[in-house]
Coordinates of C-alpha atoms in Angstrom, one line a residue:
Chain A
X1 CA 51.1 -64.6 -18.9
X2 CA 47.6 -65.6 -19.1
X3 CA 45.1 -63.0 -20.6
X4 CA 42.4 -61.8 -18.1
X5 CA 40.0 -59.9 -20.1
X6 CA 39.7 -59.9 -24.4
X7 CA 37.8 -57.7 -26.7
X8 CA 38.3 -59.4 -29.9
X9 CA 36.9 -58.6 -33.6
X10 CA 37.9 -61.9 -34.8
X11 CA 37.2 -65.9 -34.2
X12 CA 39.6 -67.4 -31.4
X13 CA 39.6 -70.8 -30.6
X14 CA 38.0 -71.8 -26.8
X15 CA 39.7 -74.7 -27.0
X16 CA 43.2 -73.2 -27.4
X17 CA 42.2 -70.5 -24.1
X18 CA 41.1 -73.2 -21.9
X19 CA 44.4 -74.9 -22.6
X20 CA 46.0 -71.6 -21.6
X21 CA 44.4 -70.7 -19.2
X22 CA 44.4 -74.1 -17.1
X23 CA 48.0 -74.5 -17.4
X24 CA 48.7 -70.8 -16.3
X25 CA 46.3 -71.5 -13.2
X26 CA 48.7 -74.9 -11.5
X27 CA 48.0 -74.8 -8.0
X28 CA 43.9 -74.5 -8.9
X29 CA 42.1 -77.9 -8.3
X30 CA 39.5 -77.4 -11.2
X31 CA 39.0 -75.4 -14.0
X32 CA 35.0 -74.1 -15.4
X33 CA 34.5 -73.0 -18.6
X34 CA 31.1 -71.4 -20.1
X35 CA 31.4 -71.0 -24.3
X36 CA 28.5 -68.9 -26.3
X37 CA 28.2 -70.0 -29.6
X38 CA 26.1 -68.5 -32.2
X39 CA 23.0 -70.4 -33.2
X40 CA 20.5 -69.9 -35.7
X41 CA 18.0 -67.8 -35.3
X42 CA 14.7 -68.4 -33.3
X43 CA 12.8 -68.2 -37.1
X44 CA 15.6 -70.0 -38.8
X45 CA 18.1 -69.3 -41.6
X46 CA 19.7 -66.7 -39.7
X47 CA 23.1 -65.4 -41.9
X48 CA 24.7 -63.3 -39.0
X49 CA 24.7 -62.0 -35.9
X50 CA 26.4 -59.1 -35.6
X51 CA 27.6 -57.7 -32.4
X52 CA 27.8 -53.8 -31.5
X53 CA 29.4 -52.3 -27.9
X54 CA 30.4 -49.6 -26.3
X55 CA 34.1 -48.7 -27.1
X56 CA 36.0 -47.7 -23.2
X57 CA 32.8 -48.9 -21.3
X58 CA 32.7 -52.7 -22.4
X59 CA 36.4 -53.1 -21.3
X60 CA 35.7 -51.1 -17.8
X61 CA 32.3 -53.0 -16.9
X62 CA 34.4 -56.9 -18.2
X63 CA 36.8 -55.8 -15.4
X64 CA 34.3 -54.7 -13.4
X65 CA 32.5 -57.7 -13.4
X66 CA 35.7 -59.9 -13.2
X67 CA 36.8 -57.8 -9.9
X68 CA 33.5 -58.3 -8.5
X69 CA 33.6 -62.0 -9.1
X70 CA 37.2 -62.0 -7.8
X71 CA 36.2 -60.7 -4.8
X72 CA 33.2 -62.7 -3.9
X73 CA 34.8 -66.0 -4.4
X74 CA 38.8 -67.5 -3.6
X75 CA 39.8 -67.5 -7.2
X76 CA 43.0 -68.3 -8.6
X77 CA 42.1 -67.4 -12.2
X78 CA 39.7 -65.7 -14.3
X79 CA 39.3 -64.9 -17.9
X80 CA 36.7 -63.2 -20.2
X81 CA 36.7 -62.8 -23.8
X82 CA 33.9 -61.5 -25.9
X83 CA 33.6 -60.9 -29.5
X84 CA 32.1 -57.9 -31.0
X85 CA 31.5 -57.4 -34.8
X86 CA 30.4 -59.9 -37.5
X87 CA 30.1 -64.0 -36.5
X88 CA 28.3 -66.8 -38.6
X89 CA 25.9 -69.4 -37.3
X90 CA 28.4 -72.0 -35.5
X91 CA 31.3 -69.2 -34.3
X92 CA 32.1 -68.8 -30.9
X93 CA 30.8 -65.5 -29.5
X94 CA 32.5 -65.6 -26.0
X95 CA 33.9 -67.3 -23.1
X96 CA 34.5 -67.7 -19.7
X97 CA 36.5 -69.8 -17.4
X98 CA 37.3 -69.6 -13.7
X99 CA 39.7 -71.7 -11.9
X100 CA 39.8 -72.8 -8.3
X101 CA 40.7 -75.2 -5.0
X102 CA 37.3 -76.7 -5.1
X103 CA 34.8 -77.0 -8.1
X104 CA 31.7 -75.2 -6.2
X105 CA 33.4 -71.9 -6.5
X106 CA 34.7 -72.5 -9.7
X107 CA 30.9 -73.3 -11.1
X108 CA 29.3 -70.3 -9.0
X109 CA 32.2 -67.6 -10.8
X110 CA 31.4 -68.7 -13.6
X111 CA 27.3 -68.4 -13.6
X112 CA 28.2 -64.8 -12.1
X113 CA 30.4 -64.0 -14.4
X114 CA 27.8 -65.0 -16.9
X115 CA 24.3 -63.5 -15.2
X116 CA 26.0 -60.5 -15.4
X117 CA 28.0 -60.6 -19.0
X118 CA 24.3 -60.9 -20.9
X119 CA 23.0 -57.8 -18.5
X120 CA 25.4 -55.5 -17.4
X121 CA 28.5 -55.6 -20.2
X122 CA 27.7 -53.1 -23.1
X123 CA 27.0 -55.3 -26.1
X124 CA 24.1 -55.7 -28.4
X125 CA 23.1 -58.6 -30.4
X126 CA 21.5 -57.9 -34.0
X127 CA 20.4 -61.1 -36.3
X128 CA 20.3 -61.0 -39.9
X129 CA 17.9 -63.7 -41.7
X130 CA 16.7 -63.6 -45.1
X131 CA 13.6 -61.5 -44.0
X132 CA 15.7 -59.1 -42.6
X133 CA 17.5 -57.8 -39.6
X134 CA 16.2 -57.9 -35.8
X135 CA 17.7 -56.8 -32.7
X136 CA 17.9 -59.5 -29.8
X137 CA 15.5 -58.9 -27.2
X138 CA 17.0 -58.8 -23.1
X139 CA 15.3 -61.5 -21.5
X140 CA 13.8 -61.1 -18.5
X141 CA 15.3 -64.5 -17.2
X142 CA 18.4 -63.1 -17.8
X143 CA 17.7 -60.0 -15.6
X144 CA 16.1 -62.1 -12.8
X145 CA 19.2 -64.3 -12.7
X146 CA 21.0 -61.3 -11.4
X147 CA 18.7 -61.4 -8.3
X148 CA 20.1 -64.5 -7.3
X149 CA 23.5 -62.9 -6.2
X150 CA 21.6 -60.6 -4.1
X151 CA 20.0 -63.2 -1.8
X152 CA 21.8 -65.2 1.2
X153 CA 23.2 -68.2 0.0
X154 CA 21.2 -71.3 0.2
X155 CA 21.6 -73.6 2.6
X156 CA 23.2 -76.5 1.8
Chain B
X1 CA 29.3 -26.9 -11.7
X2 CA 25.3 -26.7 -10.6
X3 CA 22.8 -28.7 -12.3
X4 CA 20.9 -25.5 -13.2
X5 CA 23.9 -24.2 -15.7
X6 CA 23.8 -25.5 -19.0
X7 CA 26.3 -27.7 -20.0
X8 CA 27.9 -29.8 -23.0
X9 CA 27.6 -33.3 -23.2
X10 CA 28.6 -35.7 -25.5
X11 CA 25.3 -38.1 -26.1
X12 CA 26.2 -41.7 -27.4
X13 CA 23.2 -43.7 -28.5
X14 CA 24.2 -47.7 -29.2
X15 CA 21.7 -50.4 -30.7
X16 CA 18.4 -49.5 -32.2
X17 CA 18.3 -46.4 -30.2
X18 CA 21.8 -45.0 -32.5
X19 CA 19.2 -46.6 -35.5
X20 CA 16.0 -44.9 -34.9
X21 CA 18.3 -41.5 -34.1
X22 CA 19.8 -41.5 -37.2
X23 CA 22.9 -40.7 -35.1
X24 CA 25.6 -42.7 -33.0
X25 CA 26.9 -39.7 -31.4
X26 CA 26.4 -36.1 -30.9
X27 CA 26.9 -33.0 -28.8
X28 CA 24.6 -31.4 -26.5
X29 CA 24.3 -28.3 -24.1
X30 CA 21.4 -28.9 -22.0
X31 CA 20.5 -28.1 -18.4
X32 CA 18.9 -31.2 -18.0
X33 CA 20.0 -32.3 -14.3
X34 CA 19.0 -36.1 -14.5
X35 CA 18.8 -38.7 -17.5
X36 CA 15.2 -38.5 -17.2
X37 CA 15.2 -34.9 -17.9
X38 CA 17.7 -35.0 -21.0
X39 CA 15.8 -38.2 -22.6
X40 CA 12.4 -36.0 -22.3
X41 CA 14.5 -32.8 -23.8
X42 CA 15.7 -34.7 -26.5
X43 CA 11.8 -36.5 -27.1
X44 CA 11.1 -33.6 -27.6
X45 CA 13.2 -33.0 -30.9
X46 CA 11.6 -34.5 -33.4
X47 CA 9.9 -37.8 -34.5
X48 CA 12.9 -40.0 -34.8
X49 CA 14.0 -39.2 -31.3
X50 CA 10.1 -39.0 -29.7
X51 CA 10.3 -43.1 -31.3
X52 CA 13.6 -43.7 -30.2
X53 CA 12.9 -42.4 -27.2
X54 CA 9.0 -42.9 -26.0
X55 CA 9.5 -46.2 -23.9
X56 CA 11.8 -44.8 -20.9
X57 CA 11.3 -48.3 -19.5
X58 CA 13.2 -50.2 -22.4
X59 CA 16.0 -47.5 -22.3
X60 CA 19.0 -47.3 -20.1
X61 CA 21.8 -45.0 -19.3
X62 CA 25.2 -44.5 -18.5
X63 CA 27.4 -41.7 -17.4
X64 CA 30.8 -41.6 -18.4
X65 CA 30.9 -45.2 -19.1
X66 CA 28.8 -46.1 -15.6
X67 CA 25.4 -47.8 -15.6
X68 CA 23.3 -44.7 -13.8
X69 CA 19.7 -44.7 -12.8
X70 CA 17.3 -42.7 -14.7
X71 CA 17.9 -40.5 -11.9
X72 CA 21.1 -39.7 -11.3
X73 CA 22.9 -36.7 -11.3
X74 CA 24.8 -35.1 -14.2
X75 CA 26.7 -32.5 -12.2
X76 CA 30.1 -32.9 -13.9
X77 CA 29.5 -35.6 -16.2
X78 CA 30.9 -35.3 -20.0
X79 CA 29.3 -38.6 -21.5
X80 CA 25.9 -40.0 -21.2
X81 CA 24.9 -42.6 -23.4
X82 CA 21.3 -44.1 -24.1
X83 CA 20.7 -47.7 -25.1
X84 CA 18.5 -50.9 -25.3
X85 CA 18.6 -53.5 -22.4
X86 CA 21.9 -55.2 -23.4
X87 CA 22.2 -58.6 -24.5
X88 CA 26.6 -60.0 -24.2
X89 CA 27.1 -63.1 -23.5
Chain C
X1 CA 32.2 -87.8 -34.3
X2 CA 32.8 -86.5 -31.3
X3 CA 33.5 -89.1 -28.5
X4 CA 30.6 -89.3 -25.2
X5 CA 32.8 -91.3 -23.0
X6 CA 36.3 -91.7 -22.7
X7 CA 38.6 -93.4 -19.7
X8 CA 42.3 -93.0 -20.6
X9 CA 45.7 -93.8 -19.0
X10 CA 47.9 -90.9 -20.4
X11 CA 47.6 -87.5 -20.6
X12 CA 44.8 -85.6 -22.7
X13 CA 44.0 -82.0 -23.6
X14 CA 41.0 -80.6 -22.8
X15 CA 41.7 -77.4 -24.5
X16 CA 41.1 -79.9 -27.6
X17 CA 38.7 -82.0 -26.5
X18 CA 36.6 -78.4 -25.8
X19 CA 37.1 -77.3 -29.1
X20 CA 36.0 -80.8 -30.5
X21 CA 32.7 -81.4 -28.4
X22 CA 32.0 -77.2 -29.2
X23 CA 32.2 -78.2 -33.3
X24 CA 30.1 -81.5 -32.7
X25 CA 27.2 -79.5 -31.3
X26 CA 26.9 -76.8 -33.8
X27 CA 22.8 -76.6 -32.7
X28 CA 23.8 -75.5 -28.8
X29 CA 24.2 -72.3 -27.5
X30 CA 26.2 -72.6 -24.8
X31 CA 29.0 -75.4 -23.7
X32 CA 29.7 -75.4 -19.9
X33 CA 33.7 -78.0 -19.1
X34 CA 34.9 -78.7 -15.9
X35 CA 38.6 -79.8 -16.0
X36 CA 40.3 -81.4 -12.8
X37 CA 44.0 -81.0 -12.1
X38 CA 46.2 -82.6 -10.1
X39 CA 47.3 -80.3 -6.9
X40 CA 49.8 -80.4 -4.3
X41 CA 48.8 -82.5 -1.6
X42 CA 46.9 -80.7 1.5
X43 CA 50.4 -81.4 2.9
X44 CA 52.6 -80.7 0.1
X45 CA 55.4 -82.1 -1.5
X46 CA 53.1 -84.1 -3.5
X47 CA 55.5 -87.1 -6.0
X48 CA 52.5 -88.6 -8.3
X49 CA 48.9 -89.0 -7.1
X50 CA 48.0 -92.7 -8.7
X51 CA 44.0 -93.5 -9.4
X52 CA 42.8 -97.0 -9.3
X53 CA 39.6 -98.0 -10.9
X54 CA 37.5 -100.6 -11.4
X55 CA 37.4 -101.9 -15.1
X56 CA 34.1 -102.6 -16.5
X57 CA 32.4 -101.2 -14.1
X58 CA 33.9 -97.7 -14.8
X59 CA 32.6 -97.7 -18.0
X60 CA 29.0 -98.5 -17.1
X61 CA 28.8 -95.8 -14.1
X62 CA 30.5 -93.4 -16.7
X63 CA 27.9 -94.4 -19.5
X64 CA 24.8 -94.4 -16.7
X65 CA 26.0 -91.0 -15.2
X66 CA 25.9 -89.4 -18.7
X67 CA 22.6 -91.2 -19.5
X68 CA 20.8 -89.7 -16.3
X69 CA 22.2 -85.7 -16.7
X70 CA 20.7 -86.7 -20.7
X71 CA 17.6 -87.5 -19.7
X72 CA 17.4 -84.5 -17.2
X73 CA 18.4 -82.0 -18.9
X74 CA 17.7 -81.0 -22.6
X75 CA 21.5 -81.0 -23.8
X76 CA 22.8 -81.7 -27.5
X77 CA 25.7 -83.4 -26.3
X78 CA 27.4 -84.4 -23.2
X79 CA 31.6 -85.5 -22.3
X80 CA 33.2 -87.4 -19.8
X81 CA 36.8 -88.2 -20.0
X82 CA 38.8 -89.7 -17.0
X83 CA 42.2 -90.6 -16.6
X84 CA 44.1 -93.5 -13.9
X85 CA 47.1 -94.8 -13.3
X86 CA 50.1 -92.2 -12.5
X87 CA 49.4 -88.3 -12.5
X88 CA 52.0 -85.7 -11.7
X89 CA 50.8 -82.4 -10.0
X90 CA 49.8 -79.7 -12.5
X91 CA 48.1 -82.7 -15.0
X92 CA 44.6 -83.0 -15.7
X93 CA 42.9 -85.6 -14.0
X94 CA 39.5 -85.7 -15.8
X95 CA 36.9 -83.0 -17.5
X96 CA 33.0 -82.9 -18.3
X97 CA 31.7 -81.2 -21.4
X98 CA 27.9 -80.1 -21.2
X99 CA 26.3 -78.7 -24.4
X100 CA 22.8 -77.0 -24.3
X101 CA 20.6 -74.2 -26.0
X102 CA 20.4 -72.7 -23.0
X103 CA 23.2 -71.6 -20.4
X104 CA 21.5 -72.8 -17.3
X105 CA 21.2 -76.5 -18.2
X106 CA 24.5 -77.0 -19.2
X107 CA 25.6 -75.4 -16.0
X108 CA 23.4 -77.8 -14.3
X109 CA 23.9 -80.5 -16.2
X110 CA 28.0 -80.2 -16.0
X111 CA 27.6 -79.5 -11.6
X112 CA 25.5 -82.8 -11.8
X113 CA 28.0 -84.7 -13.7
X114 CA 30.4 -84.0 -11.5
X115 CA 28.7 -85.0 -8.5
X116 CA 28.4 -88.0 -9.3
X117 CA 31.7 -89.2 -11.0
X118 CA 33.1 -88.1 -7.2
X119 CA 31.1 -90.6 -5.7
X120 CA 29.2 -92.8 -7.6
X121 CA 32.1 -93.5 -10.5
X122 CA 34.6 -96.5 -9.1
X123 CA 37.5 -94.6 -9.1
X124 CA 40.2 -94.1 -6.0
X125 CA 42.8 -91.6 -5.7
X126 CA 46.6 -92.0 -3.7
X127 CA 48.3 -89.1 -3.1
X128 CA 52.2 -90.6 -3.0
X129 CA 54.4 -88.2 -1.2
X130 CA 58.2 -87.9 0.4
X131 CA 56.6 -89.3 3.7
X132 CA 54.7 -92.1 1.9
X133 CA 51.3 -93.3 -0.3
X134 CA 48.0 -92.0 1.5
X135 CA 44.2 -92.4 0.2
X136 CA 42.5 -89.5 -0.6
X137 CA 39.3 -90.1 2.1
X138 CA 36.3 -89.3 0.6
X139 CA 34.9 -86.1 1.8
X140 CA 31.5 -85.6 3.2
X141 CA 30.5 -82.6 1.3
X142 CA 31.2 -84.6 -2.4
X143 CA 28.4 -86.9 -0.6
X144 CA 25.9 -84.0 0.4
X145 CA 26.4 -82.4 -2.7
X146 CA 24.0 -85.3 -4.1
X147 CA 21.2 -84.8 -2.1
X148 CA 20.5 -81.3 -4.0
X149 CA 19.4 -83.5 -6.7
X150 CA 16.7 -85.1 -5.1
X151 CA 14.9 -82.0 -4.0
X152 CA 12.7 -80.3 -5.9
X153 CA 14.2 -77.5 -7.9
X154 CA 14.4 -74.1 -5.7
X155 CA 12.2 -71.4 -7.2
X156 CA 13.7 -69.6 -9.2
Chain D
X1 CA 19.4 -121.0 -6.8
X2 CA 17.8 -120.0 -3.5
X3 CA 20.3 -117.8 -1.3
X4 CA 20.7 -120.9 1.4
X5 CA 22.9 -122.7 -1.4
X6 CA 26.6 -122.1 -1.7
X7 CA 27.3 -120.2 -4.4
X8 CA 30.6 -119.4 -6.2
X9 CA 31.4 -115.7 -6.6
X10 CA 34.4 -113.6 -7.5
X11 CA 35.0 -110.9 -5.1
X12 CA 37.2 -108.2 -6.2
X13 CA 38.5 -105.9 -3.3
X14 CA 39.9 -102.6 -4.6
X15 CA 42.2 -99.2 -3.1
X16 CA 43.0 -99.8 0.8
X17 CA 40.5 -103.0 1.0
X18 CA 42.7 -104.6 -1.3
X19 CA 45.8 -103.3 -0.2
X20 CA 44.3 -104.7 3.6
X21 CA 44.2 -107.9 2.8
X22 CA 47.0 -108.4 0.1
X23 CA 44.6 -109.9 -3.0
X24 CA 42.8 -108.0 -5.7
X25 CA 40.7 -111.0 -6.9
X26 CA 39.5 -113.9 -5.0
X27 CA 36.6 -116.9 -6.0
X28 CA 35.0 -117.8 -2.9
X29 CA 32.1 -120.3 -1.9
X30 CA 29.7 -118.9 0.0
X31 CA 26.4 -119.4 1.5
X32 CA 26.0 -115.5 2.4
X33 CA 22.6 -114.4 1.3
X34 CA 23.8 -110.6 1.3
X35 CA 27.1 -108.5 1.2
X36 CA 26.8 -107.7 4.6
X37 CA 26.4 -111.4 5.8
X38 CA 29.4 -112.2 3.0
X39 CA 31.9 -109.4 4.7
X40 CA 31.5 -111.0 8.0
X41 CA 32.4 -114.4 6.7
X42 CA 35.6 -113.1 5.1
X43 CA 36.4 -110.8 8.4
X44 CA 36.0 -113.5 10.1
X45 CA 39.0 -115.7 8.5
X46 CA 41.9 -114.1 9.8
X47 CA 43.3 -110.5 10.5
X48 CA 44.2 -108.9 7.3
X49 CA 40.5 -109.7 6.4
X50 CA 39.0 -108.2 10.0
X51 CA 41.3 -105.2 9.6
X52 CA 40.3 -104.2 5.9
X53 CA 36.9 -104.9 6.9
X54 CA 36.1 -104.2 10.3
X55 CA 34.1 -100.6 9.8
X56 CA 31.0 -101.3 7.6
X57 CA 30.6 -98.0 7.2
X58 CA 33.9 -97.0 5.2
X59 CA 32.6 -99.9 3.0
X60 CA 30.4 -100.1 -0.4
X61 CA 29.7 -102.9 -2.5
X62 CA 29.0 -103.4 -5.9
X63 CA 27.2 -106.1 -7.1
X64 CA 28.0 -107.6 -11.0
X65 CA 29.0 -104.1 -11.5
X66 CA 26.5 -102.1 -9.7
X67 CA 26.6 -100.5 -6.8
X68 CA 24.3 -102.1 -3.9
X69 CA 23.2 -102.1 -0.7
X70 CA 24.8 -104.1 1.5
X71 CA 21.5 -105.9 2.6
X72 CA 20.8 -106.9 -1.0
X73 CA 20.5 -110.3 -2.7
X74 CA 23.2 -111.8 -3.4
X75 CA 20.9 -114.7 -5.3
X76 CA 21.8 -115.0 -9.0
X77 CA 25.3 -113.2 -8.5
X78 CA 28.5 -113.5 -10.1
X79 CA 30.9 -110.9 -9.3
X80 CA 30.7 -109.0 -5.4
X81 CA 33.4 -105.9 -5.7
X82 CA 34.0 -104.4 -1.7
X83 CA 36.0 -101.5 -1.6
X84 CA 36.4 -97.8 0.0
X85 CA 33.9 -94.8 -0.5
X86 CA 34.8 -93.2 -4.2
X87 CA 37.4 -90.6 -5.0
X88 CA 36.7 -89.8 -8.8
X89 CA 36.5 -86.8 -10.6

């Protein structure tokens, strides 16, 4: 049995899930995968990143936010894992992958899942540099990517 | 339970709100009825929480584990927590 | 070094071809796959699905359609791995790798890719079933689906 | 060479074209100046050939390798490929 939703404190290897997740998901025609990686800093020579959440909430709004994307779109498969804690410059922070009959709902699921992952899941990003420790600002292109979901769809 | 009556509420603050506090978590009786109301009671403390607290519009809330508008009602609720715009993903 | 292009005629995992392409672009922030899979046929009992190509020029629409998403797009790195000859149902056809600093252009970038290879890349798909071989027809929407490309970007 | 000459080309036919007309690889002389004037000349020799050929429009060509349209030059060329539309990815 595949694993839907994953709070992890630890590395885990994207590679190794996609695998897993692909081969749980048969009768799907295509697979999407989204992987965050750590990356240094904005002002360089960043150390760590370390990752706080909400303990109860972040596991209620990931399922929240699968359901939701389960819902809008004929999924066969979908899958979240996010780390929290302390990752170096290079780790994998999260992941994502949606499986489906045809790749356009695959891709979509995916950029929801993600839209709403960096604004609406309970986790804060802090880097650590050699000057000192900063919390990662919200961006507000990641809040107006929400609005996209809210709109009709495009036409084709 | 009417919004008038005090009540106890556990307060979780996450991010550099929890920093600025001093505190990640802490119990409250308040007869705040909105998030707007308890965020101004608790300004109100002291210095750390008037600077952890002074820009309502980079703060945001949750009751019991829900996203809530500044707004919202805390008739029954037993958890509010005050954070930072998140940033997952 | 990681590999940009790759045209196979065995199986591969892309579950280790994601984890490969993630380490080779340590500088990206996010890395966006798309993985096919062979399904059942539309009218089931699918044997082997077998995929002809066109060698020599496979290569050079797979090298051309990587160049263009590279020079649209601001990635650090970019995959294409495609598989012919015999497939049985539940094996992976093909997969794109996109790897960028920011989420949306790999998203992009990997929907682009696969655009194209569906109709610009010389490849051709028979389903073989218990009531004979049959061509997969091309289907209209793979074709439309270019055309987004040549409009100007919607606002955001 | 001026597109009046003959000219010697390979043609490759590929999926149901070439499973049409029984051949995966042919050389032909032509004088055809484009692929559309060259797939009437080879519909035109018996009826595998008008039967893998007869509907333009479930046919591409590719030209040395690159796709074309089928009122391009065929001055200069080597290899003409005519097969279905694409089924990748």
């Amino acid at each position: 049995m595949a694993r839907d939703i994953c709070l992890l404190d630890g590395p885990f290897d994207p590679g190794a899930e996609l695998t897993a997740f692909t081969a749980a998901n048969p009768g799907a025609g295509g697979v999407v995968s989204f992987t965050g990686i750590v990356r240094d800093a904005d002002t360089g020579g960043l150390q760590h990143m370390e990752i706080e959440h909400y303990p109860g909430m972040t596991e209620a709004a990931l399922a929240d936010i699968r359901a939701r994307a389960c819902a809008r779109w004929p999924l066969s498969g979908a899958l979240i894992v996010h780390r929290h804690g302390i990752l170096r410059p290079g780790e994998v922070i999260m992941m994502v992958a949606t499986a489906a009959r045809h790749r356009a709902d695959a891709f979509a699921a995916a950029e929801y899942l993600m839209d709403y992952l960096k604004s609406r899941a309970p986790f804060w990003k802090k880097e650590v540099t050699g000057n000192g420790a900063a919390w990662v600002s919200a961006r507000d292109a990641d809040e107006d990517a929400l609005d996209r979901w809210d709109r009709p769809a495009q036409p084709a | 339970m009417t919004p008038e009556q005090d009540q106890t509420l556990d307060i979780l603050y996450f991010a550099w709100v929890r920093e600025r506090i001093g505190v990640a978590r802490e119990q409250v009786t308040t007869s705040a009825a909105t998030p707007r109301a308890l965020v101004a009671e608790l300004a109100a403390r002291d210095d750390r929480y008037a600077a952890a607290l002074a820009d309502l519009g980079a703060l945001r809330v949750a009751i019991d584990q829900t996203l809530s508008d500044l707004d919202a009602s805390l008739a029954g609720a037993r958890e509010v927590a005050i954070f930072p715009p998140m940033t997952g993903g």
